Short mmCIF file of C-alpha atoms in Angstrom, two decimals:
data_model
loop_
_atom_site.label_atom_id
_atom_site.label_comp_id
_atom_site.label_asym_id
_atom_site.label_seq_id
_atom_site.Cartn_x
_atom_site.Cartn_y
_atom_site.Cartn_z
CA SER A 186 62.26 144.35 17.38
CA GLY A 187 63.95 144.41 20.79
CA LEU A 188 66.32 141.65 19.70
CA ALA A 189 68.00 143.66 16.95
CA PRO A 190 70.63 145.25 19.21
CA MET A 191 71.58 141.88 20.71
CA PHE A 192 71.87 139.69 17.63
CA PRO A 193 73.34 140.29 14.16
CA PRO A 194 70.76 140.12 11.31
CA PRO A 195 71.62 136.57 10.10
CA MET A 196 71.29 135.16 13.61
CA LEU A 197 68.07 137.09 14.15
CA GLN A 198 66.57 135.48 11.04
CA VAL A 199 67.50 132.03 12.31
CA LEU A 200 66.01 132.78 15.73
CA ARG A 201 62.78 133.99 14.21
CA SER A 202 62.54 130.86 12.07
CA LEU A 203 63.05 128.61 15.09
CA VAL A 204 60.83 130.24 17.67
CA ARG A 205 57.44 131.87 17.68
CA VAL A 206 57.64 135.64 18.05
CA THR A 207 55.91 135.47 21.43
CA ASP A 208 58.76 133.22 22.68
CA LEU A 209 61.52 135.73 21.96
CA SER A 210 62.09 136.83 25.52
CA LEU A 211 65.47 136.35 27.15
CA THR A 212 64.10 133.88 29.66
CA PRO A 213 66.34 130.80 30.03
CA ARG A 214 64.67 127.66 28.77
CA PRO A 215 64.42 125.21 31.70
CA HIS A 216 65.49 122.22 29.59
CA LEU A 217 68.73 124.01 28.71
CA GLN A 218 70.29 124.25 32.13
CA PHE A 219 73.73 122.74 32.72
CA GLU A 220 73.56 119.04 33.39
CA GLU A 221 75.55 117.66 36.31
CA HIS A 222 78.28 116.15 34.12
CA THR A 223 78.79 119.56 32.47
CA PHE A 224 78.96 121.26 35.87
CA ALA A 225 81.47 118.64 37.02
CA ALA A 226 83.70 119.30 34.00
CA ILE A 227 83.47 123.08 34.46
CA ARG A 228 84.22 122.81 38.20
CA ALA A 229 87.20 120.57 37.47
CA ARG A 230 88.55 122.97 34.85
CA ALA A 231 88.12 125.95 37.20
CA ALA A 232 90.06 123.86 39.76
CA GLY A 233 88.89 125.77 42.82
CA ARG A 234 89.91 129.18 41.42
CA THR A 235 87.58 132.10 42.11
CA ALA A 236 87.15 135.52 40.56
CA SER A 237 84.98 138.46 41.53
CA ARG A 238 82.60 140.08 39.04
CA GLU A 239 84.87 143.11 39.16
CA GLU A 240 87.82 141.00 38.06
CA VAL A 241 85.81 139.51 35.19
CA GLU A 242 84.73 143.02 34.13
CA ARG A 243 88.41 143.93 33.66
CA HIS A 244 88.74 141.21 30.99
CA CYS A 245 86.64 143.15 28.48
CA HIS A 246 88.94 143.47 25.48
CA PRO A 247 89.19 141.27 22.37
CA ASP A 248 92.73 140.26 23.33
CA ASP A 249 91.68 139.47 26.94
CA ALA A 250 88.04 138.41 26.91
CA TRP A 251 86.11 136.75 29.74
CA ILE A 252 82.38 136.27 30.14
CA ILE A 253 80.19 134.88 32.91
CA ILE A 254 77.72 132.09 32.36
CA ASN A 255 75.81 130.49 35.20
CA GLY A 256 78.21 131.66 37.90
CA TYR A 257 81.44 130.71 36.15
CA ALA A 258 83.98 132.84 34.27
CA PHE A 259 85.06 131.66 30.82
CA ASP A 260 88.03 132.91 28.81
CA VAL A 261 86.67 133.32 25.27
CA THR A 262 89.68 135.25 23.91
CA GLU A 263 90.70 132.62 21.36
CA TYR A 264 87.26 131.04 20.98
CA MET A 265 85.49 134.21 19.74
CA VAL A 266 86.81 133.84 16.17
CA LYS A 267 85.75 130.17 16.15
CA HIS A 268 82.23 130.87 17.44
CA PRO A 269 79.60 129.85 14.84
CA GLY A 270 77.91 133.25 15.19
CA GLY A 271 81.24 135.03 14.75
CA ALA A 272 83.18 137.25 17.11
CA ALA A 273 80.63 140.03 16.56
CA VAL A 274 78.15 138.32 18.91
CA PHE A 275 80.49 139.22 21.77
CA THR A 276 80.74 142.90 20.85
CA ASN A 277 80.08 145.13 23.87
CA LYS A 278 79.41 142.07 26.04
CA LEU A 279 82.91 141.08 27.10
CA GLY A 280 83.45 141.07 30.84
CA SER A 281 79.75 140.69 31.56
CA ASP A 282 77.21 138.04 32.55
CA LEU A 283 75.74 136.41 29.43
CA THR A 284 73.80 133.65 31.19
CA GLU A 285 70.37 134.60 29.84
CA ARG A 286 71.60 135.13 26.28
CA PHE A 287 73.57 131.88 26.36
CA PHE A 288 70.63 129.77 27.49
CA PHE A 289 68.30 131.53 25.06
CA VAL A 290 70.41 130.85 21.99
CA HIS A 291 72.35 127.63 22.59
CA THR A 292 71.50 123.97 22.54
CA ALA A 293 73.17 121.48 24.84
CA PHE A 294 75.91 121.10 22.19
CA GLY A 295 77.10 124.61 22.99
CA PHE A 296 77.84 123.53 26.55
CA THR A 297 80.67 121.24 25.47
CA HIS A 298 82.74 124.22 24.33
CA LEU A 299 82.36 125.89 27.71
CA GLU A 300 84.00 123.01 29.55
CA LYS A 301 87.32 123.84 27.88
CA LEU A 302 87.08 127.59 28.55
CA ALA A 303 86.30 127.68 32.29
CA VAL A 304 88.60 129.94 34.30
CA ALA A 305 87.02 130.34 37.74
CA ALA A 306 83.86 130.32 39.79
CA VAL A 307 82.49 133.85 40.13
CA VAL A 308 82.00 134.91 43.72
CA ASP A 309 81.22 138.09 45.64
CA ALA A 310 84.26 140.39 45.95
CA CYS A 311 84.08 140.06 49.76
CA ASP A 312 84.44 136.27 49.43
CA VAL A 313 87.53 136.66 47.22
CA ALA A 314 89.12 139.02 49.76
CA ALA A 315 88.39 136.56 52.58
CA ASP A 316 89.96 133.70 50.60
CA GLU A 317 93.14 135.70 50.10
CA LYS A 318 93.70 136.21 53.86
#
C-alpha cells in the first residue's frame, strides 16, 4: 500500500482498522482543523516570532528537530521520544511540513501537545528579511 513508507507497521494496522481503505488518502479531515482556542494558544506561545521554511529545514536532526503544522513551526526535539507512535514516525520528516499527515492521523487530543511546542509562525523568507530591517 502507498501508506507503508509513511507509517510503521503497528500504526498502519491501527489506521486500517479505523478507516475504510478508500479513505486512506492524506487529505485533511475538515472536522480536525485547529479550533480558535488552539490557534490562540499556539500564537501566544510563538509570541510574534517568525521563521522561514528554510530556517525550519535546518532543524532536521534528532537533537534539533522542528516540524511545520498548519503554518507554525514546532520544536519536537524532546517530544519525539514521548510521542505515542514513537520517535520513528518522525524519521526523514524533520524540518518539513507535516500538516497533511498530522491532520490525517490525529484527533483533537493531539492538538493539546502542539500548544506547548510552538516556536514561530512560518512565513516566506522575504517576509523574514523585511522584518529584520
